[in-house]
Amino acid sequence: KAGVTQTPRYLIKTRGQQVTLSCSPISGHRSVSWYQQTPGQGLQFLFEYFSETQRNKGNFPGRFSGRQFSNSRSEMNVSTLELGDSALYLCASSDPTGNEKLFFGSGTQLSVL
Amino acid sequence: SQQGEEDPQALSIQEGENATMNCSYKTSINNLQWYRQNSGRGLVHLILIRSNEREKHSGRLRVTLDTSKKSSSLLITASRAADTASYFCAYFTGGGNKLTFGTGTQLKVEL
């Protein structure tokens, strides 16, 4: 089984631009969650999607949004980028059997200049 | 913030030695998990311990959980250079699959 796939691996943007990151979960997994990792704040939860519906949301501004498609693939979007949005963005999927462990992708490293 | 705290922040040991990392958390939990991250890449699940368990083993890993103190520890025995990574405790908060992570311990195992 293929693992969680995130694209692109690296991204460089400038302030004010917007960006879309993609995540394909493990086949059969319906829950996709997103995390931001920075040296200062550590790993922080952004949001979770399950069956195309946002099930949970972290404490991030409205510039951060996401969606999930019928095939469980998910995208997150950040509009009006700020320097502080530079981070490693990780997505994770979990299987429907409820074994409670998450499977993470390798992440997208976003640099905002 | 419900973020857990881990200590030490960094740990450097020789190959063959044991490494112990500690995690303190702030809320009631159903289970606590440990993840490993190699050099800024994705996290890999290591082990999960439920709130009604006190100790769990998996290979060279031993995890303990003390819910009265809201703390957990991860012990890696007979460490190897390949164990060099960051280690995070994590637990579910707020429903669904929302994980709250600890601050992490950077482990370096030297030859």
PDB file of C-alpha atoms in Angstrom:
ATOM      1  CA  LYS A   1       0.000   0.000   0.000  1.00  0.00           C
ATOM      2  CA  ALA A   2       1.340   3.426  -0.898  1.00  0.00           C
ATOM      3  CA  GLY A   3       1.848   5.800   2.011  1.00  0.00           C
ATOM      4  CA  VAL A   4       0.542   9.310   2.447  1.00  0.00           C
ATOM      5  CA  THR A   5       1.720  11.449  -0.454  1.00  0.00           C
ATOM      6  CA  GLN A   6       2.204  15.196  -0.224  1.00  0.00           C
ATOM      7  CA  THR A   7       3.023  17.499  -3.094  1.00  0.00           C
ATOM      8  CA  PRO A   8       4.986  19.557  -3.699  1.00  0.00           C
ATOM      9  CA  ARG A   9       7.905  18.703  -1.423  1.00  0.00           C
ATOM     10  CA  TYR A  10       9.303  22.227  -1.451  1.00  0.00           C
ATOM     11  CA  LEU A  11       7.706  25.533  -2.279  1.00  0.00           C
ATOM     12  CA  ILE A  12       8.997  29.096  -2.318  1.00  0.00           C
ATOM     13  CA  LYS A  13       6.519  31.974  -2.407  1.00  0.00           C
ATOM     14  CA  THR A  14       6.565  35.691  -1.714  1.00  0.00           C
ATOM     15  CA  ARG A  15       4.493  37.630   0.764  1.00  0.00           C
ATOM     16  CA  GLY A  16       0.949  38.285  -0.372  1.00  0.00           C
ATOM     17  CA  GLN A  17       0.752  35.291  -2.696  1.00  0.00           C
ATOM     18  CA  GLN A  18      -1.418  32.279  -2.097  1.00  0.00           C
ATOM     19  CA  VAL A  19      -0.482  28.619  -2.089  1.00  0.00           C
ATOM     20  CA  THR A  20      -2.225  25.256  -2.410  1.00  0.00           C
ATOM     21  CA  LEU A  21      -0.792  22.082  -0.947  1.00  0.00           C
ATOM     22  CA  SER A  22      -2.002  18.608  -1.797  1.00  0.00           C
ATOM     23  CA  CYS A  23      -2.292  15.416   0.219  1.00  0.00           C
ATOM     24  CA  SER A  24      -3.305  11.937  -0.949  1.00  0.00           C
ATOM     25  CA  PRO A  25      -4.074   9.638   1.988  1.00  0.00           C
ATOM     26  CA  ILE A  26      -3.480   5.933   2.172  1.00  0.00           C
ATOM     27  CA  SER A  27      -6.069   4.068   0.116  1.00  0.00           C
ATOM     28  CA  GLY A  28      -9.171   3.427   2.220  1.00  0.00           C
ATOM     29  CA  HIS A  29      -8.406   6.141   4.759  1.00  0.00           C
ATOM     30  CA  ARG A  30     -11.169   8.711   5.001  1.00  0.00           C
ATOM     31  CA  SER A  31      -9.762  11.079   7.607  1.00  0.00           C
ATOM     32  CA  VAL A  32      -7.113  13.612   6.633  1.00  0.00           C
ATOM     33  CA  SER A  33      -5.662  16.080   9.101  1.00  0.00           C
ATOM     34  CA  TRP A  34      -3.157  18.881   8.571  1.00  0.00           C
ATOM     35  CA  TYR A  35      -0.425  20.164  10.886  1.00  0.00           C
ATOM     36  CA  GLN A  36       1.977  23.070  10.774  1.00  0.00           C
ATOM     37  CA  GLN A  37       5.461  22.651  12.206  1.00  0.00           C
ATOM     38  CA  THR A  38       7.717  25.606  13.004  1.00  0.00           C
ATOM     39  CA  PRO A  39      10.804  25.874  15.227  1.00  0.00           C
ATOM     40  CA  GLY A  40       9.049  28.373  17.483  1.00  0.00           C
ATOM     41  CA  GLN A  41       5.565  26.887  17.854  1.00  0.00           C
ATOM     42  CA  GLY A  42       6.269  23.213  17.258  1.00  0.00           C
ATOM     43  CA  LEU A  43       3.584  20.986  15.780  1.00  0.00           C
ATOM     44  CA  GLN A  44       0.157  22.568  15.663  1.00  0.00           C
ATOM     45  CA  PHE A  45      -3.120  21.174  14.392  1.00  0.00           C
ATOM     46  CA  LEU A  46      -4.697  23.051  11.494  1.00  0.00           C
ATOM     47  CA  PHE A  47      -7.841  21.085  10.601  1.00  0.00           C
ATOM     48  CA  GLU A  48      -9.257  17.652   9.922  1.00  0.00           C
ATOM     49  CA  TYR A  49     -11.524  16.433   7.167  1.00  0.00           C
ATOM     50  CA  PHE A  50     -13.608  13.276   7.201  1.00  0.00           C
ATOM     51  CA  SER A  51     -15.834  12.243   4.317  1.00  0.00           C
ATOM     52  CA  GLU A  52     -15.497  15.691   2.690  1.00  0.00           C
ATOM     53  CA  THR A  53     -16.581  17.525   5.864  1.00  0.00           C
ATOM     54  CA  GLN A  54     -14.397  19.561   8.167  1.00  0.00           C
ATOM     55  CA  ARG A  55     -14.603  17.756  11.488  1.00  0.00           C
ATOM     56  CA  ASN A  56     -12.241  19.847  13.569  1.00  0.00           C
ATOM     57  CA  LYS A  57     -10.384  23.114  13.279  1.00  0.00           C
ATOM     58  CA  GLY A  58      -7.341  24.495  15.053  1.00  0.00           C
ATOM     59  CA  ASN A  59      -6.637  28.023  16.112  1.00  0.00           C
ATOM     60  CA  PHE A  60      -5.459  29.516  12.829  1.00  0.00           C
ATOM     61  CA  PRO A  61      -6.708  32.596  10.953  1.00  0.00           C
ATOM     62  CA  GLY A  62      -9.222  32.311   8.142  1.00  0.00           C
ATOM     63  CA  ARG A  63      -6.399  32.633   5.588  1.00  0.00           C
ATOM     64  CA  PHE A  64      -5.860  28.924   6.177  1.00  0.00           C
ATOM     65  CA  SER A  65      -8.513  26.766   4.566  1.00  0.00           C
ATOM     66  CA  GLY A  66      -8.878  23.278   3.282  1.00  0.00           C
ATOM     67  CA  ARG A  67     -11.127  20.861   1.525  1.00  0.00           C
ATOM     68  CA  GLN A  68     -11.478  17.179   0.873  1.00  0.00           C
ATOM     69  CA  PHE A  69     -12.624  15.504  -2.293  1.00  0.00           C
ATOM     70  CA  SER A  70     -14.794  12.436  -2.748  1.00  0.00           C
ATOM     71  CA  ASN A  71     -11.683  10.275  -3.257  1.00  0.00           C
ATOM     72  CA  SER A  72     -10.427  11.484   0.182  1.00  0.00           C
ATOM     73  CA  ARG A  73      -7.608  13.546  -1.329  1.00  0.00           C
ATOM     74  CA  SER A  74      -7.259  16.838   0.477  1.00  0.00           C
ATOM     75  CA  GLU A  75      -5.906  20.274  -0.286  1.00  0.00           C
ATOM     76  CA  MET A  76      -5.058  23.129   1.982  1.00  0.00           C
ATOM     77  CA  ASN A  77      -4.838  26.700   0.871  1.00  0.00           C
ATOM     78  CA  VAL A  78      -3.120  29.663   2.464  1.00  0.00           C
ATOM     79  CA  SER A  79      -4.011  33.060   1.087  1.00  0.00           C
ATOM     80  CA  THR A  80      -2.158  36.346   1.497  1.00  0.00           C
ATOM     81  CA  LEU A  81       1.009  34.651   2.680  1.00  0.00           C
ATOM     82  CA  GLU A  82       2.993  36.132   5.538  1.00  0.00           C
ATOM     83  CA  LEU A  83       6.617  35.519   6.483  1.00  0.00           C
ATOM     84  CA  GLY A  84       5.433  33.643   9.562  1.00  0.00           C
ATOM     85  CA  ASP A  85       3.681  31.069   7.402  1.00  0.00           C
ATOM     86  CA  SER A  86       7.068  29.595   6.526  1.00  0.00           C
ATOM     87  CA  ALA A  87       6.855  26.104   7.941  1.00  0.00           C
ATOM     88  CA  LEU A  88       6.741  22.395   7.280  1.00  0.00           C
ATOM     89  CA  TYR A  89       3.144  21.431   6.547  1.00  0.00           C
ATOM     90  CA  LEU A  90       2.309  17.829   7.327  1.00  0.00           C
ATOM     91  CA  CYS A  91      -0.763  15.888   6.506  1.00  0.00           C
ATOM     92  CA  ALA A  92      -1.823  12.640   8.111  1.00  0.00           C
ATOM     93  CA  SER A  93      -4.453  10.035   7.461  1.00  0.00           C
ATOM     94  CA  SER A  94      -6.017   7.464   9.723  1.00  0.00           C
ATOM     95  CA  ASP A  95      -7.723   4.217   8.872  1.00  0.00           C
ATOM     96  CA  PRO A  96     -11.419   3.648   9.555  1.00  0.00           C
ATOM     97  CA  THR A  97     -10.845   0.722  11.893  1.00  0.00           C
ATOM     98  CA  GLY A  98     -10.120   3.165  14.692  1.00  0.00           C
ATOM     99  CA  ASN A  99      -6.683   1.961  15.691  1.00  0.00           C
ATOM    100  CA  GLU A 100      -5.996   5.584  16.567  1.00  0.00           C
ATOM    101  CA  LYS A 101      -2.586   6.000  15.006  1.00  0.00           C
ATOM    102  CA  LEU A 102      -1.923   8.532  12.303  1.00  0.00           C
ATOM    103  CA  PHE A 103       0.128   7.995   9.176  1.00  0.00           C
ATOM    104  CA  PHE A 104       2.054  11.073   8.097  1.00  0.00           C
ATOM    105  CA  GLY A 105       3.313  12.226   4.751  1.00  0.00           C
ATOM    106  CA  SER A 106       6.814  13.639   4.274  1.00  0.00           C
ATOM    107  CA  GLY A 107       5.492  17.170   4.337  1.00  0.00           C
ATOM    108  CA  THR A 108       5.685  20.275   2.198  1.00  0.00           C
ATOM    109  CA  GLN A 109       8.386  22.743   3.199  1.00  0.00           C
ATOM    110  CA  LEU A 110       7.009  26.224   2.485  1.00  0.00           C
ATOM    111  CA  SER A 111       9.307  29.228   2.473  1.00  0.00           C
ATOM    112  CA  VAL A 112       7.770  32.691   2.270  1.00  0.00           C
ATOM    113  CA  LEU A 113      10.167  35.436   1.183  1.00  0.00           C
TER     114      LEU A 113
ATOM    115  CA  SER B   1      -2.276  25.996  25.421  1.00  0.00           C
ATOM    116  CA  GLN B   2      -2.793  22.255  25.807  1.00  0.00           C
ATOM    117  CA  GLN B   3       0.594  21.509  24.287  1.00  0.00           C
ATOM    118  CA  GLY B   4       2.546  18.900  26.179  1.00  0.00           C
ATOM    119  CA  GLU B   5       6.066  19.460  27.341  1.00  0.00           C
ATOM    120  CA  GLU B   6       8.975  17.133  26.918  1.00  0.00           C
ATOM    121  CA  ASP B   7      12.325  16.950  28.568  1.00  0.00           C
ATOM    122  CA  PRO B   8      15.075  16.954  27.923  1.00  0.00           C
ATOM    123  CA  GLN B   9      14.905  19.199  24.849  1.00  0.00           C
ATOM    124  CA  ALA B  10      18.060  17.529  23.565  1.00  0.00           C
ATOM    125  CA  LEU B  11      19.893  14.373  24.492  1.00  0.00           C
ATOM    126  CA  SER B  12      23.240  13.107  23.280  1.00  0.00           C
ATOM    127  CA  ILE B  13      24.374   9.583  24.112  1.00  0.00           C
ATOM    128  CA  GLN B  14      26.765   6.907  22.904  1.00  0.00           C
ATOM    129  CA  GLU B  15      25.635   3.929  20.887  1.00  0.00           C
ATOM    130  CA  GLY B  16      24.579   1.087  23.159  1.00  0.00           C
ATOM    131  CA  GLU B  17      23.377   3.372  25.955  1.00  0.00           C
ATOM    132  CA  ASN B  18      19.747   3.803  26.932  1.00  0.00           C
ATOM    133  CA  ALA B  19      17.804   6.981  26.197  1.00  0.00           C
ATOM    134  CA  THR B  20      14.902   8.215  28.315  1.00  0.00           C
ATOM    135  CA  MET B  21      12.522  10.991  27.331  1.00  0.00           C
ATOM    136  CA  ASN B  22       9.735  12.390  29.454  1.00  0.00           C
ATOM    137  CA  CYS B  23       6.424  13.946  28.510  1.00  0.00           C
ATOM    138  CA  SER B  24       4.000  15.904  30.659  1.00  0.00           C
ATOM    139  CA  TYR B  25       0.522  16.727  29.436  1.00  0.00           C
ATOM    140  CA  LYS B  26      -2.307  18.887  30.653  1.00  0.00           C
ATOM    141  CA  THR B  27      -5.638  17.205  29.942  1.00  0.00           C
ATOM    142  CA  SER B  28      -7.423  13.927  30.554  1.00  0.00           C
ATOM    143  CA  ILE B  29      -6.521  11.443  27.871  1.00  0.00           C
ATOM    144  CA  ASN B  30      -7.722   8.100  26.528  1.00  0.00           C
ATOM    145  CA  ASN B  31      -4.318   7.204  25.181  1.00  0.00           C
ATOM    146  CA  LEU B  32      -0.892   8.669  24.579  1.00  0.00           C
ATOM    147  CA  GLN B  33       1.260   8.030  21.562  1.00  0.00           C
ATOM    148  CA  TRP B  34       4.901   8.512  20.672  1.00  0.00           C
ATOM    149  CA  TYR B  35       6.111   9.522  17.228  1.00  0.00           C
ATOM    150  CA  ARG B  36       9.542   9.837  15.702  1.00  0.00           C
ATOM    151  CA  GLN B  37      10.674  12.381  13.121  1.00  0.00           C
ATOM    152  CA  ASN B  38      13.858  12.124  11.118  1.00  0.00           C
ATOM    153  CA  SER B  39      15.426  15.436  10.112  1.00  0.00           C
ATOM    154  CA  GLY B  40      12.361  17.518   9.254  1.00  0.00           C
ATOM    155  CA  ARG B  41      10.464  14.794   7.479  1.00  0.00           C
ATOM    156  CA  GLY B  42       7.171  13.111   8.314  1.00  0.00           C
ATOM    157  CA  LEU B  43       6.372  11.553  11.654  1.00  0.00           C
ATOM    158  CA  VAL B  44       6.315   7.815  12.198  1.00  0.00           C
ATOM    159  CA  HIS B  45       4.118   6.237  14.853  1.00  0.00           C
ATOM    160  CA  LEU B  46       6.109   4.244  17.395  1.00  0.00           C
ATOM    161  CA  ILE B  47       3.809   3.088  20.158  1.00  0.00           C
ATOM    162  CA  LEU B  48       0.456   3.808  21.804  1.00  0.00           C
ATOM    163  CA  ILE B  49      -0.377   3.312  25.474  1.00  0.00           C
ATOM    164  CA  ARG B  50      -3.947   3.464  26.770  1.00  0.00           C
ATOM    165  CA  SER B  51      -4.980   5.287  29.907  1.00  0.00           C
ATOM    166  CA  ASN B  52      -5.668   2.004  31.730  1.00  0.00           C
ATOM    167  CA  GLU B  53      -2.155   0.720  31.011  1.00  0.00           C
ATOM    168  CA  ARG B  54       0.899   1.565  33.068  1.00  0.00           C
ATOM    169  CA  GLU B  55       3.624   0.127  30.875  1.00  0.00           C
ATOM    170  CA  LYS B  56       3.988  -1.174  27.356  1.00  0.00           C
ATOM    171  CA  HIS B  57       6.869  -2.693  25.405  1.00  0.00           C
ATOM    172  CA  SER B  58       7.611  -2.877  21.697  1.00  0.00           C
ATOM    173  CA  GLY B  59      11.012  -4.191  20.668  1.00  0.00           C
ATOM    174  CA  ARG B  60      13.615  -1.852  22.195  1.00  0.00           C
ATOM    175  CA  LEU B  61      10.940   0.627  23.269  1.00  0.00           C
ATOM    176  CA  ARG B  62       9.368   0.815  26.689  1.00  0.00           C
ATOM    177  CA  VAL B  63       6.665   3.345  27.479  1.00  0.00           C
ATOM    178  CA  THR B  64       5.200   4.148  30.872  1.00  0.00           C
ATOM    179  CA  LEU B  65       2.155   6.219  31.702  1.00  0.00           C
ATOM    180  CA  ASP B  66       1.179   7.798  35.017  1.00  0.00           C
ATOM    181  CA  THR B  67      -2.243   9.398  34.609  1.00  0.00           C
ATOM    182  CA  SER B  68      -2.225  10.734  38.185  1.00  0.00           C
ATOM    183  CA  LYS B  69       0.857  12.793  37.361  1.00  0.00           C
ATOM    184  CA  LYS B  70      -0.145  13.352  33.738  1.00  0.00           C
ATOM    185  CA  SER B  71       3.215  12.112  32.576  1.00  0.00           C
ATOM    186  CA  SER B  72       4.732   9.503  30.305  1.00  0.00           C
ATOM    187  CA  SER B  73       8.225   8.337  29.530  1.00  0.00           C
ATOM    188  CA  LEU B  74       9.790   6.646  26.523  1.00  0.00           C
ATOM    189  CA  LEU B  75      12.846   4.474  27.027  1.00  0.00           C
ATOM    190  CA  ILE B  76      14.929   3.315  24.078  1.00  0.00           C
ATOM    191  CA  THR B  77      17.303   0.565  25.116  1.00  0.00           C
ATOM    192  CA  ALA B  78      20.644  -0.274  23.468  1.00  0.00           C
ATOM    193  CA  SER B  79      20.406   2.772  21.215  1.00  0.00           C
ATOM    194  CA  ARG B  80      21.849   2.829  17.710  1.00  0.00           C
ATOM    195  CA  ALA B  81      23.073   5.654  15.488  1.00  0.00           C
ATOM    196  CA  ALA B  82      19.929   5.094  13.389  1.00  0.00           C
ATOM    197  CA  ASP B  83      17.811   6.124  16.416  1.00  0.00           C
ATOM    198  CA  THR B  84      19.034   9.708  15.948  1.00  0.00           C
ATOM    199  CA  ALA B  85      15.813  11.681  15.456  1.00  0.00           C
ATOM    200  CA  SER B  86      13.288  13.872  17.244  1.00  0.00           C
ATOM    201  CA  TYR B  87      10.724  12.153  19.418  1.00  0.00           C
ATOM    202  CA  PHE B  88       7.282  13.557  20.201  1.00  0.00           C
ATOM    203  CA  CYS B  89       4.559  12.497  22.551  1.00  0.00           C
ATOM    204  CA  ALA B  90       1.032  13.147  21.339  1.00  0.00           C
ATOM    205  CA  TYR B  91      -2.536  12.734  22.530  1.00  0.00           C
ATOM    206  CA  PHE B  92      -5.997  13.397  21.182  1.00  0.00           C
ATOM    207  CA  THR B  93      -7.804  16.532  22.289  1.00  0.00           C
ATOM    208  CA  GLY B  94     -11.036  18.078  21.078  1.00  0.00           C
ATOM    209  CA  GLY B  95     -12.499  15.082  19.273  1.00  0.00           C
ATOM    210  CA  GLY B  96     -11.847  13.438  15.932  1.00  0.00           C
ATOM    211  CA  ASN B  97      -8.214  12.944  15.007  1.00  0.00           C
ATOM    212  CA  LYS B  98      -6.901  16.183  16.466  1.00  0.00           C
ATOM    213  CA  LEU B  99      -3.535  15.351  17.986  1.00  0.00           C
ATOM    214  CA  THR B 100      -1.789  17.667  20.397  1.00  0.00           C
ATOM    215  CA  PHE B 101       1.969  17.201  20.372  1.00  0.00           C
ATOM    216  CA  GLY B 102       4.622  17.707  22.979  1.00  0.00           C
ATOM    217  CA  THR B 103       7.557  20.011  22.365  1.00  0.00           C
ATOM    218  CA  GLY B 104       9.816  17.121  21.363  1.00  0.00           C
ATOM    219  CA  THR B 105      13.179  15.682  22.362  1.00  0.00           C
ATOM    220  CA  GLN B 106      16.082  15.724  19.910  1.00  0.00           C
ATOM    221  CA  LEU B 107      18.090  12.553  20.369  1.00  0.00           C
ATOM    222  CA  LYS B 108      21.572  12.164  18.962  1.00  0.00           C
ATOM    223  CA  VAL B 109      23.249   8.786  19.192  1.00  0.00           C
ATOM    224  CA  GLU B 110      26.957   8.898  18.511  1.00  0.00           C
ATOM    225  CA  LEU B 111      29.170   6.044  17.378  1.00  0.00           C
TER     226      LEU B 111
END
